[in-house]
Tab-separated table of C-alpha atoms and ligand atoms in Angstrom:
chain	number	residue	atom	x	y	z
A	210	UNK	CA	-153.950	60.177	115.315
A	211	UNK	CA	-152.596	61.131	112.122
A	212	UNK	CA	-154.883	59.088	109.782
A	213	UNK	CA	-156.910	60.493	107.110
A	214	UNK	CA	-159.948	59.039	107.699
A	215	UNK	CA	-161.618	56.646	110.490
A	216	UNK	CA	-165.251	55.548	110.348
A	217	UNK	CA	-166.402	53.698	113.169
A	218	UNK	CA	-170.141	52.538	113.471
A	219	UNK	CA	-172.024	49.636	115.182
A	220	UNK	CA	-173.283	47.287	112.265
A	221	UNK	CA	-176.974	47.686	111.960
A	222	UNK	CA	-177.590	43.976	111.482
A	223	UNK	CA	-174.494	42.402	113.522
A	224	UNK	CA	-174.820	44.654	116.060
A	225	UNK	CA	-170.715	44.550	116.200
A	226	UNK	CA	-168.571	47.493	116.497
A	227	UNK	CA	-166.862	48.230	113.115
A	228	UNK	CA	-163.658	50.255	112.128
A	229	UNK	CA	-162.536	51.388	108.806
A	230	UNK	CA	-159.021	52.853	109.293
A	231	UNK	CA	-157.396	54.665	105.797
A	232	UNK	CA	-154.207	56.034	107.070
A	233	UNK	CA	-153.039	57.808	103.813
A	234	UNK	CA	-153.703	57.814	100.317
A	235	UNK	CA	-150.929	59.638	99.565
A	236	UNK	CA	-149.441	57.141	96.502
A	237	UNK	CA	-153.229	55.768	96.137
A	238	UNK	CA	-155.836	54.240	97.447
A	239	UNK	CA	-155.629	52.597	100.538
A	240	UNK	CA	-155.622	49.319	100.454
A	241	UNK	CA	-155.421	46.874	103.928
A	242	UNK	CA	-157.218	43.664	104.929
A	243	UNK	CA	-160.242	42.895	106.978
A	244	UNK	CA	-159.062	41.869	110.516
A	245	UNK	CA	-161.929	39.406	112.658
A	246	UNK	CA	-160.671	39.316	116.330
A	247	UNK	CA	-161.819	39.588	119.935
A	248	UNK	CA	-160.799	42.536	121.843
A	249	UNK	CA	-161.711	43.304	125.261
A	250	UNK	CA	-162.885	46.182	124.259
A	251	UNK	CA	-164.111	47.623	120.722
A	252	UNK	CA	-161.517	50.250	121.351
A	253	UNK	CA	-158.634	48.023	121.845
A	254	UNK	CA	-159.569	47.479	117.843
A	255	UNK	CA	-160.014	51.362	116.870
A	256	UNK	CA	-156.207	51.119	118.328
A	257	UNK	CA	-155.133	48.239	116.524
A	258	UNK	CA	-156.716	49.417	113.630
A	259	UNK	CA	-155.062	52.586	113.670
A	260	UNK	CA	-151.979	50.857	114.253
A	261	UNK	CA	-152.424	48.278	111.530
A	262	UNK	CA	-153.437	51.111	108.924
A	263	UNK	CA	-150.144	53.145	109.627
A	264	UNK	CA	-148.332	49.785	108.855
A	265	UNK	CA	-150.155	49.412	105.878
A	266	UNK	CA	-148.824	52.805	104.730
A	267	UNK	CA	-145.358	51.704	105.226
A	268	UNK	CA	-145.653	48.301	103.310
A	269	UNK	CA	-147.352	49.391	100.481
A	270	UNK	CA	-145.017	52.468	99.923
A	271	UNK	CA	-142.023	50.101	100.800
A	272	UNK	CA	-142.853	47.560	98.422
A	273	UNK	CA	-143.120	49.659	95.600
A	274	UNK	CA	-146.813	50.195	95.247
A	275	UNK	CA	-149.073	52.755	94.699
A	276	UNK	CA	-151.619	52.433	97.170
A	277	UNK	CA	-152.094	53.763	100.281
A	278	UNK	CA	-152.483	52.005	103.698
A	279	UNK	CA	-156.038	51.062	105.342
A	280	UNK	CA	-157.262	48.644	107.445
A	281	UNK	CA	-160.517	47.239	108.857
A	282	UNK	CA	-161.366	45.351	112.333
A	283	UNK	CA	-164.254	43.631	113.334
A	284	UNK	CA	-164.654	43.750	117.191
A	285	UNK	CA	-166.071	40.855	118.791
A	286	UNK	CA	-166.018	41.959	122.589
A	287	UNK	CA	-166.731	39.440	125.459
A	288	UNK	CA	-169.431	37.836	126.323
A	289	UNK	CA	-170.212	37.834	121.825
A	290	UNK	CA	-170.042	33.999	120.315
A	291	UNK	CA	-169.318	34.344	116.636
A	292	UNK	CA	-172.229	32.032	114.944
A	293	UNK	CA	-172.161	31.680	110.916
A	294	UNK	CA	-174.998	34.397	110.962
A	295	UNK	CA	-173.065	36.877	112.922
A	296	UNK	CA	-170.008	36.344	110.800
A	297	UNK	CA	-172.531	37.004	107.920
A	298	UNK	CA	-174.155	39.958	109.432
A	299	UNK	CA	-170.886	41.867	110.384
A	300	UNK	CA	-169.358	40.968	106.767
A	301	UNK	CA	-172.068	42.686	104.952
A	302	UNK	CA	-172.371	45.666	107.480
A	303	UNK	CA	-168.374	46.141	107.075
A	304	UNK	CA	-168.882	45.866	103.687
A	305	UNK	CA	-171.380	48.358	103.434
A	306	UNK	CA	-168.864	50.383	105.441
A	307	UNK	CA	-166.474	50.096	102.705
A	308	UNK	CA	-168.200	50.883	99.755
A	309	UNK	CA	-169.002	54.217	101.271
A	310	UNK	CA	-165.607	54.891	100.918
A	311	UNK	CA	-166.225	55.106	96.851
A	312	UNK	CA	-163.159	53.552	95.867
A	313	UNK	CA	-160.665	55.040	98.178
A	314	UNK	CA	-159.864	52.005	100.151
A	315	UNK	CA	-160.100	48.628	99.328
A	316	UNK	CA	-160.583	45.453	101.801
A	317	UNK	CA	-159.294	41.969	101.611
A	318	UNK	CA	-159.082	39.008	104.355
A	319	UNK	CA	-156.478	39.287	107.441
A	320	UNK	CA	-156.268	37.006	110.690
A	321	UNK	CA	-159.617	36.122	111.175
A	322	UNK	CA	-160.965	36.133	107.761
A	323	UNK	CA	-160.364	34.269	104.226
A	324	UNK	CA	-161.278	33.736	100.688
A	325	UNK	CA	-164.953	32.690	101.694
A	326	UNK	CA	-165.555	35.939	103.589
A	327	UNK	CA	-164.687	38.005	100.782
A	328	UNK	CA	-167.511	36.579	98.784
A	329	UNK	CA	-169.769	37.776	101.566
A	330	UNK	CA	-168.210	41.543	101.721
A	331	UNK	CA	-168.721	41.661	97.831
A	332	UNK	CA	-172.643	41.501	98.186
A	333	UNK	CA	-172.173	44.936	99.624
A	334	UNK	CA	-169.335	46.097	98.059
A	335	UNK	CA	-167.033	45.565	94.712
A	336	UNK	CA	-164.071	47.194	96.414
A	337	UNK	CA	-162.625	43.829	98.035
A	338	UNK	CA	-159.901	41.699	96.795
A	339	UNK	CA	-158.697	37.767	97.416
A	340	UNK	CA	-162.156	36.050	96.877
A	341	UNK	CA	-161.757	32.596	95.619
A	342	UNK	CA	-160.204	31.884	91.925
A	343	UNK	CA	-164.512	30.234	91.066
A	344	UNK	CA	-165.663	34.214	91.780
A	345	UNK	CA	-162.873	36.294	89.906
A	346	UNK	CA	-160.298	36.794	92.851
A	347	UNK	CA	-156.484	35.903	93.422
A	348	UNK	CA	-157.938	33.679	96.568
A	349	UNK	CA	-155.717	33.513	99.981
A	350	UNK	CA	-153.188	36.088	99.875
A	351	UNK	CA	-151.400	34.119	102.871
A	352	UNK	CA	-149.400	31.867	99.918
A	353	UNK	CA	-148.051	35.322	98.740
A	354	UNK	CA	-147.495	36.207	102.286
A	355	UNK	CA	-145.700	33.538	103.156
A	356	UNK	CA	-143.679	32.979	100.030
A	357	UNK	CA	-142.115	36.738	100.490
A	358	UNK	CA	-141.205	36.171	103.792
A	359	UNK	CA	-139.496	32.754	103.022
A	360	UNK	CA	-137.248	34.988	100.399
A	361	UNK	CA	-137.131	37.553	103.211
A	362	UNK	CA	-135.697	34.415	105.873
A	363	UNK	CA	-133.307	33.513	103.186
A	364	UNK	CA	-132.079	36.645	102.545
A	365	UNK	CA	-132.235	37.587	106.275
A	366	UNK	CA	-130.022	34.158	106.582
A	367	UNK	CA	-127.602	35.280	103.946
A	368	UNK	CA	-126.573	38.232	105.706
A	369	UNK	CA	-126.303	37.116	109.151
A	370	UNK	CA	-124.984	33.857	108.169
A	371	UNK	CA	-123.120	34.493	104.932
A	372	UNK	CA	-125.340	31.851	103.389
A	373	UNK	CA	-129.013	31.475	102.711
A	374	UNK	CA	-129.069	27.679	102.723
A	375	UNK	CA	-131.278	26.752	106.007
A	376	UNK	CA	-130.136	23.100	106.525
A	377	UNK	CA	-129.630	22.246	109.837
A	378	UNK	CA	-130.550	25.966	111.142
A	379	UNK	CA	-132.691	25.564	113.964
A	380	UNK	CA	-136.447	27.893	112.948
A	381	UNK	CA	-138.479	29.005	115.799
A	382	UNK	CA	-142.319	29.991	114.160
A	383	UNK	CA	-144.370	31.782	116.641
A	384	UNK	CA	-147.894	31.554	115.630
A	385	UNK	CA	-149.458	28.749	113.299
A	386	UNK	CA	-152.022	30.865	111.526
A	387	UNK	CA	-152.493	30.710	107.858
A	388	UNK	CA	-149.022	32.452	106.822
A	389	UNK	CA	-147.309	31.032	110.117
A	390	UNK	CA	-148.374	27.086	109.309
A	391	UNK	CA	-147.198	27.623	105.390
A	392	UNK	CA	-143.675	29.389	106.499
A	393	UNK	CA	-142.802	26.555	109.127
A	394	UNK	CA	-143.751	24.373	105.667
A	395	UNK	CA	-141.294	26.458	103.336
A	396	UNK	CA	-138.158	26.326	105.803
A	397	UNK	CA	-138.552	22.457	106.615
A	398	UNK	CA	-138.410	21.514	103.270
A	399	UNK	CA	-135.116	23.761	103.018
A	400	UNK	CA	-133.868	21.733	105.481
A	401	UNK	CA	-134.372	23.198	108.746
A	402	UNK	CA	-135.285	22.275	112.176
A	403	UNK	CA	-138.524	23.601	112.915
A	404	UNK	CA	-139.873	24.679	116.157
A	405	UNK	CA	-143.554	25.503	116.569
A	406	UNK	CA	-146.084	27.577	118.833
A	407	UNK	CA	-149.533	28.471	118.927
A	408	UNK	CA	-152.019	29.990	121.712
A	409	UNK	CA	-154.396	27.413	120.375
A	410	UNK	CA	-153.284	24.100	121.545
A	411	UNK	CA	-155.268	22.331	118.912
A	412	UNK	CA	-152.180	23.704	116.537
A	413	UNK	CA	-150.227	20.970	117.867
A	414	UNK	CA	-150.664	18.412	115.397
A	415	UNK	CA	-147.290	16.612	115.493
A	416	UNK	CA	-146.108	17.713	112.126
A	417	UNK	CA	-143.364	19.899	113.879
A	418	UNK	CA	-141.817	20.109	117.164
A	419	UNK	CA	-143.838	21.852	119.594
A	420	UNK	CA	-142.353	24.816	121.943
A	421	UNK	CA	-144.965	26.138	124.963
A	422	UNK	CA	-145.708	29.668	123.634
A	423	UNK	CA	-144.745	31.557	126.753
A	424	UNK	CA	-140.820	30.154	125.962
A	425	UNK	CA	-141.284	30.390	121.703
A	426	UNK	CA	-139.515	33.691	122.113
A	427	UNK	CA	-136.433	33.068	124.361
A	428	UNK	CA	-135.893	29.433	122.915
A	429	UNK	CA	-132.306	29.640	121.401
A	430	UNK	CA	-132.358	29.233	117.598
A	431	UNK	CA	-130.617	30.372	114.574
A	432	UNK	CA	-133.966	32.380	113.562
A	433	UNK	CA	-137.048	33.718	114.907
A	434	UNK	CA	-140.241	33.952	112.899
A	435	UNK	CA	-143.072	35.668	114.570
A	436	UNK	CA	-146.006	34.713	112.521
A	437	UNK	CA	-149.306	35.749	115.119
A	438	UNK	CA	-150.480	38.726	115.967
A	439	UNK	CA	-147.993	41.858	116.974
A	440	UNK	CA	-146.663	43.418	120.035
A	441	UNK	CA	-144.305	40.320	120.829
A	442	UNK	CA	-141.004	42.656	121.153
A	443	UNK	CA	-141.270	44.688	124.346
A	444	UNK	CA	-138.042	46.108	125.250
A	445	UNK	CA	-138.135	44.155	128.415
A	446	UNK	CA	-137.499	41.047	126.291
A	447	UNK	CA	-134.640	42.369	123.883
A	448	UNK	CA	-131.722	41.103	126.821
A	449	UNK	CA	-133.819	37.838	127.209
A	450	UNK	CA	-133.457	36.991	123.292
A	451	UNK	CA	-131.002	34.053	121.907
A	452	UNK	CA	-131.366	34.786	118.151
A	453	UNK	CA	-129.717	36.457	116.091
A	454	UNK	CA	-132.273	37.043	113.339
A	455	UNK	CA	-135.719	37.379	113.741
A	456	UNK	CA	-137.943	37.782	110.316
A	457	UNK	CA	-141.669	37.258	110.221
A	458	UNK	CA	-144.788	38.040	109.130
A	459	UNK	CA	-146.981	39.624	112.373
A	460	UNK	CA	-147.256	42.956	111.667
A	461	UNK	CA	-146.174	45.535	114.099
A	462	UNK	CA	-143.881	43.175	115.803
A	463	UNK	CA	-142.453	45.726	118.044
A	464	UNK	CA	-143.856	47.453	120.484
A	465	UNK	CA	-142.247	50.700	119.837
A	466	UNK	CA	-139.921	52.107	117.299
A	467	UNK	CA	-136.917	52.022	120.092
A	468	UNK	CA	-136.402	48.252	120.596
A	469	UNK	CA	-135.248	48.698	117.179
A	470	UNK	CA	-131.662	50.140	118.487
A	471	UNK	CA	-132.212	47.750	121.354
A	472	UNK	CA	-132.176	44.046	119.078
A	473	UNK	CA	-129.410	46.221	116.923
A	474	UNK	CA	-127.290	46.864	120.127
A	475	UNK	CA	-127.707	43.343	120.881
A	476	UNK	CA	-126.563	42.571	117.713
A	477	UNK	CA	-129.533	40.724	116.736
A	478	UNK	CA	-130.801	41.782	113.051
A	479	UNK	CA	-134.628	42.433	112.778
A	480	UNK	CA	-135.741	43.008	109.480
A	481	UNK	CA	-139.003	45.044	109.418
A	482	UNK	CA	-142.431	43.681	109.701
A	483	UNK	CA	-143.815	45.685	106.957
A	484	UNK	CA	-141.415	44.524	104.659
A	485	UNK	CA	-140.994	41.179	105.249
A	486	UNK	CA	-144.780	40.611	105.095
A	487	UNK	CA	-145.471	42.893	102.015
A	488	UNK	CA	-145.972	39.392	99.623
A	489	UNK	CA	-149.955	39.247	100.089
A	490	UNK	CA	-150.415	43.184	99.586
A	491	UNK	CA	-147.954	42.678	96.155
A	492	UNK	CA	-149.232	40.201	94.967
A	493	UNK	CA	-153.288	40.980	95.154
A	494	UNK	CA	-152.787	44.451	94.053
A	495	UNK	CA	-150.312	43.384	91.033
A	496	UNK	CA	-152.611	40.818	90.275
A	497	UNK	CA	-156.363	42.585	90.811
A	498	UNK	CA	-155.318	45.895	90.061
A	499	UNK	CA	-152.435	46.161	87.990
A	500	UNK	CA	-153.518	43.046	85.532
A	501	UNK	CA	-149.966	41.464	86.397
A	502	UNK	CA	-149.647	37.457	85.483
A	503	UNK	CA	-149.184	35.220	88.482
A	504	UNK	CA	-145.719	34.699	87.263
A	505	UNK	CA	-145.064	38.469	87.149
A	506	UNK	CA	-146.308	39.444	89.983
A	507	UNK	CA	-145.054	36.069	92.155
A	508	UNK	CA	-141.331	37.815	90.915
A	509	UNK	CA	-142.374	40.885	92.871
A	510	UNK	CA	-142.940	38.977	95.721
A	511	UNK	CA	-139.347	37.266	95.390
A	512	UNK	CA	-137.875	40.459	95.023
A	513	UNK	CA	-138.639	41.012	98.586
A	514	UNK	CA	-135.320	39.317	99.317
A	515	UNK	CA	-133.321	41.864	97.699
A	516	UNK	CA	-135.196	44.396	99.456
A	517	UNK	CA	-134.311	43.204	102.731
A	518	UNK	CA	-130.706	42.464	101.547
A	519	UNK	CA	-131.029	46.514	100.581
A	520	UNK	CA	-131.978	47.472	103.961
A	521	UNK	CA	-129.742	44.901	106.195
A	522	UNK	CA	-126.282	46.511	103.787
A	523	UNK	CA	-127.660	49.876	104.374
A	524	UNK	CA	-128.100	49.214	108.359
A	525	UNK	CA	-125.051	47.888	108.334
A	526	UNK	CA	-122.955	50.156	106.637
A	527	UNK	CA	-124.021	53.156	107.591
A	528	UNK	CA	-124.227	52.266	111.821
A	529	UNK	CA	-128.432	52.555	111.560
A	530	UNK	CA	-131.284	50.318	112.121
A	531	UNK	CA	-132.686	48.095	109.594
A	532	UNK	CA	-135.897	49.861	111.114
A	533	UNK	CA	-134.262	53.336	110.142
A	534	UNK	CA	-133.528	51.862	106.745
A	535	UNK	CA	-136.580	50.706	105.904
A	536	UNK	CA	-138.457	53.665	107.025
A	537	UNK	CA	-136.169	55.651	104.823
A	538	UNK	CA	-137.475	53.724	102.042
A	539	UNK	CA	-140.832	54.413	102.499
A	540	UNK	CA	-140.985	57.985	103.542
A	541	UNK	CA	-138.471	58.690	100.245
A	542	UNK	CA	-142.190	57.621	98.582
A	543	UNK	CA	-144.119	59.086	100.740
A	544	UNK	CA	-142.581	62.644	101.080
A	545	UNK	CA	-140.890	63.413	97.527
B	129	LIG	N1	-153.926	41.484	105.048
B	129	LIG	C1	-152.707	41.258	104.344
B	129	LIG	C2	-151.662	42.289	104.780
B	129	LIG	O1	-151.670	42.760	105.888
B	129	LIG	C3	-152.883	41.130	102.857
B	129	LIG	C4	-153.640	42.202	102.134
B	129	LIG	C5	-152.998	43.316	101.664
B	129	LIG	C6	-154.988	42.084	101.874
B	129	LIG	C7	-153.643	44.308	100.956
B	129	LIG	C8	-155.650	43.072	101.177
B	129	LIG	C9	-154.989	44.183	100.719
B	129	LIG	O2	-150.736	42.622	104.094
């Protein structure tokens, strides 16, 4: 581990097990969203917490922010059905959690959780950002989310493609989650086919194309968005790709820093999770923090595209990863 700080406790009225990860506050506080998911084991979450925090860390120092990267999980482990009262319970014990952190992190929502949530967590704690517009917040930073990774696509596209117009590319989006369902809505009205998948079958509403989610990955397409949750690119599945960019929002998409020179050797371009879903974390901390309008701080979140058109030139011209690149990026904040 090289975080700075993890608390982990079993809520007193949930009875759930609870992580706070703050990875470093190095530019700031730390500053990461609340993540509600089952595990098979509360440790599986202390790991994906950790992991999740580090990415944090990367994103927020990548995107030009000064805040540091946290992030929190509520476990549910088997056997645990999530009623409205548990949901309750945890929100206020994590909450509790994070206000003993005095200000040096700050929580928001994350797959599992929304607006709505937030409202709970601020009974316990002011440190939490995104509650609906009615109680003083920026509401669902998935719109933010998902419109920096649409300029990320585009400018992904223009690279690869020499153009960033998306009509008649064929869009694989793996995972119709909040961000996911709002990205397969930005690139369809820019003209592209769409190809969906979701774990929940319910997702498949007829609105786009449906792909089983066990072939989302290899299905041949122009670009791959992976939208769920991360860990999709094992090495093992780099030779079984037929893509030639892949830009999304799931965070930690790889499952080690290698496959990186693996998709590169392939000559498939990945641009880097944490910067190609760095909109959300922008935009709420411009916003909440920084006092930014929405029209300010929605810029920032476009500017996302030239960042990726940065690190894709860089890659490119100087024989590295886009991974290396972006790294670069953030550790030239990080370690001045
Ligand atoms: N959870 C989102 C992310 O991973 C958005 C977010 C960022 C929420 C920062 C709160 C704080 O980027």
């Amino acid at each position: 581990m090289n975080h700075e700080e993890v608390k982990v406790r079993r809520g007193p009225r949930s009875g759930l097990a609870l992580i706070v990860a703050v990875h470093s506050r190095a530019l700031g506080p730390a500053a990461g969203g609340i993540r509600l998911r089952r595990y098979p084991d509360w440790r599986d979450g202390l790991a994906d917490a950790l992991r999740l925090s580090e990415a944090m860390t990367l994103k927020n120092a990548a995107a030009g922010l000064d805040f540091g990267g946290g992030k929190s999980v509520i476990a549910l482990e088997p056997g645990t059905s999530l009623t409205p009262e548990l949901r309750e319970a945890a929100l206020l014990d994590l909450g509790e959690m994070i206000d003993s952190f005095g200000g040096s992190y700050f929580g928001g929502p994350d797959v599992g959780t929304g607006p709505d949530d937030m409202v709970v967590v601020r009974r316990a704690t002011s440190r939490v950002f995104c509650l609906p517009a009615e109680h003083g917040g920026t509401g669902s930073s998935s719109v933010p989310t998902a419109a920096g990774v649409f300029a990320a696509v585009r400018a992904g596209a223009r690279h690869v493609f020499g153009t960033a117009d998306l009509v008649g590319r064929t869009v694989v989006v793996s995972g119709l989650g909040s961000v996911g369902g709002l990205v397969a809505r930005h690139v369809s009205e820019a003209g592209a086919r769409v190809l969906v998948s979701d774990v929940d079958p319910a997702k498949r509403t007829g609105e786009f194309e449906w792909v089983e989610p066990a072939k989302a990955l290899r299905t041949p397409a122009d670009i791959l968005v992976p939208a769920a949750v991360g860990g999709v690119l094992p090495a093992e599945l780099v030779p079984e790709l037929s893509v030639p960019l892949i830009v999304g929002p799931a965070n930690n998409q790889l499952t080690e820093d290698s496959v990186a020179g693996g998709l590169a050797a392939r000559g498939i371009v990945w641009v880097p999770d944490f910067v190609a879903s760095a909109g959300g974390a922008v935009y709420v901390l411009l916003r909440e923090v920084e006092g930014l309008s929405h029209t300010a701080a929605m810029s920032r979140v476009e500017s996302i595209g030239d960042t990726v058109s940065a690190v894709l030139t860089a890659a490119r011209d100087n024989g590295t990863t886009p991974l290396t690149e972006a790294l670069a990026r953030a550790s030239a904040r990080l370690t001045p």
